[in-house]
PDB file of C-alpha atoms in Angstrom:
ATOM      1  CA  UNK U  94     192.551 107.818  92.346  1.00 83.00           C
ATOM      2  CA  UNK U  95     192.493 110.907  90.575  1.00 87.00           C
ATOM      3  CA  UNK U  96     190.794 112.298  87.692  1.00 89.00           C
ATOM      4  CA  UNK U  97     192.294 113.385  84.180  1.00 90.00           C
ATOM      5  CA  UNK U  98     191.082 114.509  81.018  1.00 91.00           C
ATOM      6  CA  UNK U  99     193.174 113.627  78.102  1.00 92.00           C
ATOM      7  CA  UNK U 100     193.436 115.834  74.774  1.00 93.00           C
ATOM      8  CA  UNK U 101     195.227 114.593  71.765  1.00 94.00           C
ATOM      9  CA  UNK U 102     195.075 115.531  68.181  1.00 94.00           C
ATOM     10  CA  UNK U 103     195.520 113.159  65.329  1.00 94.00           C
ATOM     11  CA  UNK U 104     196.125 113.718  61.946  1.00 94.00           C
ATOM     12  CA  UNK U 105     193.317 114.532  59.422  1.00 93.00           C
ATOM     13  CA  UNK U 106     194.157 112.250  56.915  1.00 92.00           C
ATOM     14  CA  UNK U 107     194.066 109.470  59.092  1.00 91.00           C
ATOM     15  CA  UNK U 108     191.083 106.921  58.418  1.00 92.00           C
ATOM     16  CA  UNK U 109     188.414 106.885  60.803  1.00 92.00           C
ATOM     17  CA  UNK U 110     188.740 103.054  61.513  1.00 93.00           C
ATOM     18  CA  UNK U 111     192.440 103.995  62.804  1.00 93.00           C
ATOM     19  CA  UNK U 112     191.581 106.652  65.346  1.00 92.00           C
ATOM     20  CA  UNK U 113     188.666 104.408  66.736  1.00 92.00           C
ATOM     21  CA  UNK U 114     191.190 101.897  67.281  1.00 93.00           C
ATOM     22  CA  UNK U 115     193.767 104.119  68.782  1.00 92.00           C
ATOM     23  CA  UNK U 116     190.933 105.729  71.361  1.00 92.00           C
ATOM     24  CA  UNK U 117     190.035 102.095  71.899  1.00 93.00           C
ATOM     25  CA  UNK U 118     193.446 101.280  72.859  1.00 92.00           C
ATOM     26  CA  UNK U 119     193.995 103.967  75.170  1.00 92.00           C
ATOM     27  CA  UNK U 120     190.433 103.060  76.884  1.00 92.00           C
ATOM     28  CA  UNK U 121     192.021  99.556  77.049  1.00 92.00           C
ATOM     29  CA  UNK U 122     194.881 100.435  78.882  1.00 92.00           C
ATOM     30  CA  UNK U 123     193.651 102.803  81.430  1.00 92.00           C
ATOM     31  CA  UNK U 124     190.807  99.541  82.388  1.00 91.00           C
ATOM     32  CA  UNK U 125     193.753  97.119  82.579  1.00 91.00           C
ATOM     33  CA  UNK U 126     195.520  99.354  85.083  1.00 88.00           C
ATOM     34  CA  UNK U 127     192.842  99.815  87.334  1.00 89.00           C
ATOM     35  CA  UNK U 128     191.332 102.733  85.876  1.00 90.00           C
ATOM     36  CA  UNK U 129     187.787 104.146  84.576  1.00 91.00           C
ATOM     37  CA  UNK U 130     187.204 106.035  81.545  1.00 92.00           C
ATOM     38  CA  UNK U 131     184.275 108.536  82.329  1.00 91.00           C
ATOM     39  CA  UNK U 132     183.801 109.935  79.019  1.00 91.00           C
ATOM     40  CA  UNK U 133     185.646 109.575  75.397  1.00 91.00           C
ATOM     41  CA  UNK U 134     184.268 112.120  73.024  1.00 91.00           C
ATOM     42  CA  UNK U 135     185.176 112.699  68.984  1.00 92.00           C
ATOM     43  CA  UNK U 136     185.078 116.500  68.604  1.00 91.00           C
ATOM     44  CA  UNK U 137     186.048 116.039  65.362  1.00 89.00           C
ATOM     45  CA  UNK U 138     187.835 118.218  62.427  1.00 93.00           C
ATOM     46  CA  UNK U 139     189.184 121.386  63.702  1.00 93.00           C
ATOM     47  CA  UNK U 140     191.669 123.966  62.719  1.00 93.00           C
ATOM     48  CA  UNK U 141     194.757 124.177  64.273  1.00 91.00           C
ATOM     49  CA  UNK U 142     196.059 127.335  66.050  1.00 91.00           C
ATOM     50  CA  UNK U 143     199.591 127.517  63.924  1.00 91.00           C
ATOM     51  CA  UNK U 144     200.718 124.547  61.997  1.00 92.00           C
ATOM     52  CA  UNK U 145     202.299 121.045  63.666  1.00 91.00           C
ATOM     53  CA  UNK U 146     204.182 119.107  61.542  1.00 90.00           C
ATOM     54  CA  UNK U 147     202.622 120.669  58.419  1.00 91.00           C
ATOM     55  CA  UNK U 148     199.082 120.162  59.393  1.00 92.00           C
ATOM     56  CA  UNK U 149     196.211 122.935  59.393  1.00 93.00           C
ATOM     57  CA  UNK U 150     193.807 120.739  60.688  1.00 94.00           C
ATOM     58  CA  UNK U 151     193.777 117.642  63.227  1.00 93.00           C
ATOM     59  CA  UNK U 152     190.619 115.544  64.244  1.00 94.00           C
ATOM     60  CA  UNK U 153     189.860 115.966  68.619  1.00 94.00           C
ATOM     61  CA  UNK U 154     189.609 113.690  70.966  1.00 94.00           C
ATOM     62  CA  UNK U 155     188.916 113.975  74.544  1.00 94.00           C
ATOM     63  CA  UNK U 156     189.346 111.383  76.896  1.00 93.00           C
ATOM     64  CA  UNK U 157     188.083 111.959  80.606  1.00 92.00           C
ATOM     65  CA  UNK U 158     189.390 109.411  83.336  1.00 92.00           C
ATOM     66  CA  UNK U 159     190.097 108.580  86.737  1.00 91.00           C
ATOM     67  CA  UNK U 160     193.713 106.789  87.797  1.00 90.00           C
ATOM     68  CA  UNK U 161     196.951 106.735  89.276  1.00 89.00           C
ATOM     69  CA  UNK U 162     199.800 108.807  88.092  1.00 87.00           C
ATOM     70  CA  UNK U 163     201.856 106.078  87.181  1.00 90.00           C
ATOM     71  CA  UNK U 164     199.060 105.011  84.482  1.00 91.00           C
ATOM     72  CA  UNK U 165     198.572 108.566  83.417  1.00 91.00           C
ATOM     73  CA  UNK U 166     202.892 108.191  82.238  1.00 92.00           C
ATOM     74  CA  UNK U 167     201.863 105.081  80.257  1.00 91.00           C
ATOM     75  CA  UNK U 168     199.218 106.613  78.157  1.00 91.00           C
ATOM     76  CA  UNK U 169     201.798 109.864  77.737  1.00 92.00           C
ATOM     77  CA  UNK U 170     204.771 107.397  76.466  1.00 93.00           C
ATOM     78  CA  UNK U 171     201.659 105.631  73.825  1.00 92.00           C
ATOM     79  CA  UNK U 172     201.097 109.376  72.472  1.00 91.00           C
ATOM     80  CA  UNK U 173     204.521 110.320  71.985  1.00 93.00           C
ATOM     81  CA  UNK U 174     205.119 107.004  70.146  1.00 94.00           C
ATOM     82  CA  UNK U 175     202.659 106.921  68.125  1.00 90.00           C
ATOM     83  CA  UNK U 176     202.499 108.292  64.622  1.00 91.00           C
ATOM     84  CA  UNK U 177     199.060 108.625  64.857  1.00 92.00           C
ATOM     85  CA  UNK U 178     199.068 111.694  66.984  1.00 93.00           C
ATOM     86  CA  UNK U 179     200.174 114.938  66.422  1.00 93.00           C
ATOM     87  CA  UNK U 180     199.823 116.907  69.556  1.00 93.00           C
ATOM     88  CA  UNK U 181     198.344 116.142  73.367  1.00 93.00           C
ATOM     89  CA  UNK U 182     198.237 117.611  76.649  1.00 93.00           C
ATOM     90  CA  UNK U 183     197.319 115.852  79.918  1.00 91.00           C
ATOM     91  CA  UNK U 184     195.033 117.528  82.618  1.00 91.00           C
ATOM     92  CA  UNK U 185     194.308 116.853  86.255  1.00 89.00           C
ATOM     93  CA  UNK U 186     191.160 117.819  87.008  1.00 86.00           C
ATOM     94  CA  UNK U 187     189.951 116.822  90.350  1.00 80.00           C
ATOM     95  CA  UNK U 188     191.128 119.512  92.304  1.00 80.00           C
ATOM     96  CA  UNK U 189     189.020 121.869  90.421  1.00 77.00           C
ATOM     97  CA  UNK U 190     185.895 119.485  90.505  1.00 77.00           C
ATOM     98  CA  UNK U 191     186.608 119.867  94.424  1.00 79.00           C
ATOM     99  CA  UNK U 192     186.548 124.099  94.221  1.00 82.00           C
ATOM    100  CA  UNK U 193     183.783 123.831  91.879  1.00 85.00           C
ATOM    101  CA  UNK U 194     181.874 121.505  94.423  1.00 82.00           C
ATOM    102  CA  UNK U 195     183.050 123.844  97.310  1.00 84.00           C
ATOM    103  CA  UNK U 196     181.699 126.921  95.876  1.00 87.00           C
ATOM    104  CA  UNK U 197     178.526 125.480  95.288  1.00 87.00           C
ATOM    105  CA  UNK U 198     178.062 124.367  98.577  1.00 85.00           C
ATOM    106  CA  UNK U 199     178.825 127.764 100.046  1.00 85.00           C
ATOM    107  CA  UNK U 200     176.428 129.134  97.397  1.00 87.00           C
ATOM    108  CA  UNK U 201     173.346 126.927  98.862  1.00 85.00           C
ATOM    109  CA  UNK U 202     175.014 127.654 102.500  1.00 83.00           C
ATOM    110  CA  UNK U 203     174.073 131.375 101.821  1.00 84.00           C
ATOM    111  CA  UNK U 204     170.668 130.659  99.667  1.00 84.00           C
ATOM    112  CA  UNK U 205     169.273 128.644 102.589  1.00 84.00           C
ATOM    113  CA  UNK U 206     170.235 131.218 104.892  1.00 82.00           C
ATOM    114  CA  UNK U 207     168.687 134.139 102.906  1.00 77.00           C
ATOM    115  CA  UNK U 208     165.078 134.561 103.419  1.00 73.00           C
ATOM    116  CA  UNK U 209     162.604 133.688 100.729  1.00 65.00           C
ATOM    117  CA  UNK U 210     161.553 136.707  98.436  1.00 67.00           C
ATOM    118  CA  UNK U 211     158.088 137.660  99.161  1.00 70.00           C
ATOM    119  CA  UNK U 212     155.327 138.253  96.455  1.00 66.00           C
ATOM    120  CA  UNK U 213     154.838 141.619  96.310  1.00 63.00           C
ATOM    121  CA  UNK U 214     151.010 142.544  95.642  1.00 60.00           C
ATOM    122  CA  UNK U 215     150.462 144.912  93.051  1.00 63.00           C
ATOM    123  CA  UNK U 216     150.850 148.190  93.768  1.00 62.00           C
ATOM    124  CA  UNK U 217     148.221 151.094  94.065  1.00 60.00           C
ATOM    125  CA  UNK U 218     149.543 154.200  93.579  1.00 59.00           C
ATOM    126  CA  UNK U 219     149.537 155.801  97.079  1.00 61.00           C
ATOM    127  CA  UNK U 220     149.105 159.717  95.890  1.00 65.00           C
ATOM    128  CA  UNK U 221     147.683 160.722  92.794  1.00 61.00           C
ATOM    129  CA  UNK U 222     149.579 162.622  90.432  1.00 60.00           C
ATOM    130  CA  UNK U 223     150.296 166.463  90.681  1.00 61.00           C
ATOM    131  CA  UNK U 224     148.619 168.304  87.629  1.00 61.00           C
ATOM    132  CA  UNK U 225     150.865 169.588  84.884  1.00 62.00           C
ATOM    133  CA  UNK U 226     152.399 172.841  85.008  1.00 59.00           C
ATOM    134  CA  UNK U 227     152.863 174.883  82.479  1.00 60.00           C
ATOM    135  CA  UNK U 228     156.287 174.824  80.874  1.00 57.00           C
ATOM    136  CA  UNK U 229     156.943 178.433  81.974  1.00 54.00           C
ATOM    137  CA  UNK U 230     156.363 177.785  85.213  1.00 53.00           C
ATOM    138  CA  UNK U 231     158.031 175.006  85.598  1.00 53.00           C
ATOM    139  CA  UNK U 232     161.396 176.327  84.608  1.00 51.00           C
ATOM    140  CA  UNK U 233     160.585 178.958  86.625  1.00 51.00           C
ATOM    141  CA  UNK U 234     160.315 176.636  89.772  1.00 55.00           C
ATOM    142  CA  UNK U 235     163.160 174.291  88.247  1.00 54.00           C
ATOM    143  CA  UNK U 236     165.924 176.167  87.485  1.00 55.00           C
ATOM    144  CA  UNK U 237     165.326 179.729  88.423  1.00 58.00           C
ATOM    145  CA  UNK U 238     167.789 182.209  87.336  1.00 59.00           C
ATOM    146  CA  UNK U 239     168.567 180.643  84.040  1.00 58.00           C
ATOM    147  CA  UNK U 240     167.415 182.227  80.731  1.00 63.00           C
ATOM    148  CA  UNK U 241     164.726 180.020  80.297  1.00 58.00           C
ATOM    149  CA  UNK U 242     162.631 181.584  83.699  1.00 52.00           C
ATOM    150  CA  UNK U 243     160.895 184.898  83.940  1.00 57.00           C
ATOM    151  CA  UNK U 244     162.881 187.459  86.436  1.00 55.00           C
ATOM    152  CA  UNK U 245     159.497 188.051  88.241  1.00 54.00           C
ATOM    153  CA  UNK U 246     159.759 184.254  89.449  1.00 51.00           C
ATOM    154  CA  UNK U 247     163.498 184.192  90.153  1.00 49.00           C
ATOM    155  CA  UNK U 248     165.063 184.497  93.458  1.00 55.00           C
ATOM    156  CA  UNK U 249     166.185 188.168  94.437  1.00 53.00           C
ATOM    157  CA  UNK U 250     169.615 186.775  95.411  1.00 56.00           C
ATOM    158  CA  UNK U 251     170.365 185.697  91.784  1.00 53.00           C
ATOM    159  CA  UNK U 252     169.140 188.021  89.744  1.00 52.00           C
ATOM    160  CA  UNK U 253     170.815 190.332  87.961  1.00 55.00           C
ATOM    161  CA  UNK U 254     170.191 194.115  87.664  1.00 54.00           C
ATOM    162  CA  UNK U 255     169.476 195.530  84.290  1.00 55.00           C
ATOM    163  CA  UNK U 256     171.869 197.556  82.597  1.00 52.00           C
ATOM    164  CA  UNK U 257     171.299 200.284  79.510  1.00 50.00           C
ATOM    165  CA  UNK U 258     173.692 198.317  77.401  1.00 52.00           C
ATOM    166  CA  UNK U 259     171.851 194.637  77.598  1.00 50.00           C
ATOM    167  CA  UNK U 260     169.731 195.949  74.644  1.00 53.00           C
ATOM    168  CA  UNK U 261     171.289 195.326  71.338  1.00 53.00           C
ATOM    169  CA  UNK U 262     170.206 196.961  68.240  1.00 55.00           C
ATOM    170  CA  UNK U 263     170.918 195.273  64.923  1.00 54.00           C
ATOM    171  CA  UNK U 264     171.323 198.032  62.115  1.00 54.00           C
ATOM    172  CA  UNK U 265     169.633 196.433  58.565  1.00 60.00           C
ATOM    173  CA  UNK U 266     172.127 196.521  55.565  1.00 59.00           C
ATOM    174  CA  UNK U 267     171.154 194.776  52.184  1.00 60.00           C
ATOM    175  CA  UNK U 268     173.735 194.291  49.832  1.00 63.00           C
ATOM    176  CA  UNK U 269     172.272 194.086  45.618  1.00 63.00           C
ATOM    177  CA  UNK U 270     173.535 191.784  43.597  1.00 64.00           C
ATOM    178  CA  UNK U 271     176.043 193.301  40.495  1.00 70.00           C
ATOM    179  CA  UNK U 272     174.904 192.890  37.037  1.00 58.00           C
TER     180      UNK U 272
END
């Protein structure tokens, strides 16, 4: 036998003793042809994705259940007759119960292989910190050569010679206000 899950959506306006019926029926048939229903589940008023037969809205209901394909064409010919229902689809599911199961299997596979994680003690700190530097220095020792770090500090290869144009002399003008 395999397992399906049934969707159909029936009309909103439809009274609730109706669609009990209805799910009753379908439960009805799928036990009289050798089937089980696993679950049946009401989800209810929901909004439609784009309008069926001038409906907005349709009340869900899921049907999960195991049986042969022939059975699975009977409840399919019920939907499309009935005016009850506006839309349905009809899902096999057991082959992805089986790669579900298979993955999971693999998963422990792998766990039981892996060794357990050990508690880790808490941890002493195995040096004791360096002492500050002062910023100077330290972008001395960082980054030497950059504008930040005194030429005395900087490696010979990078720096620069001093030229008689790097000083720049600003010449003060004040302009007065008119009146």
């Amino acid at each position: 036998m395999r397992v399906y899950e049934e969707l159909f959506i029936v009309k909103p306006d439809a009274p609730e003793e109706e669609v009990d019926g209805f799910v009753e029926q379908i439960k009805q048939v799928i036990s009289s042809g050798k089937g089980t229903v696993e679950k049946a589940d009401k989800w209810g008023v929901r909004k439609l994705a784009y309008r069926v037969q001038k409906y907005n809205e349709g009340i869900y209901v899921l049907v999960q259940f195991s049986s042969s394909p022939e059975l699975v064409r009977e409840i399919e010919r019920r939907m499309r007759v009935s005016d009850l229902v506006i839309k349905f689809i009809t899902v096999r599911i057991d082959e992805k119960m089986k790669k579900i199961e298979k993955r999971k299997k693999a998963r422990e596979k792998r766990a039981s292989r892996r060794p357990a994680p050990q508690v880790a003690a808490p941890a002493a700190p195995a040096t004791p910190p360096a002492p500050a530097m002062p910023a100077e220095a330290a972008a001395a020792t960082i980054a030497p050569g950059l504008p930040g770090a005194r030429p005395e500090t900087a490696r010979p290869e990078t720096a620069r010679p001093e030229t008689a144009h790097s000083e720049v002399t600003h010449s003060e003008t004040t302009v007065e206000p008119k009146e």
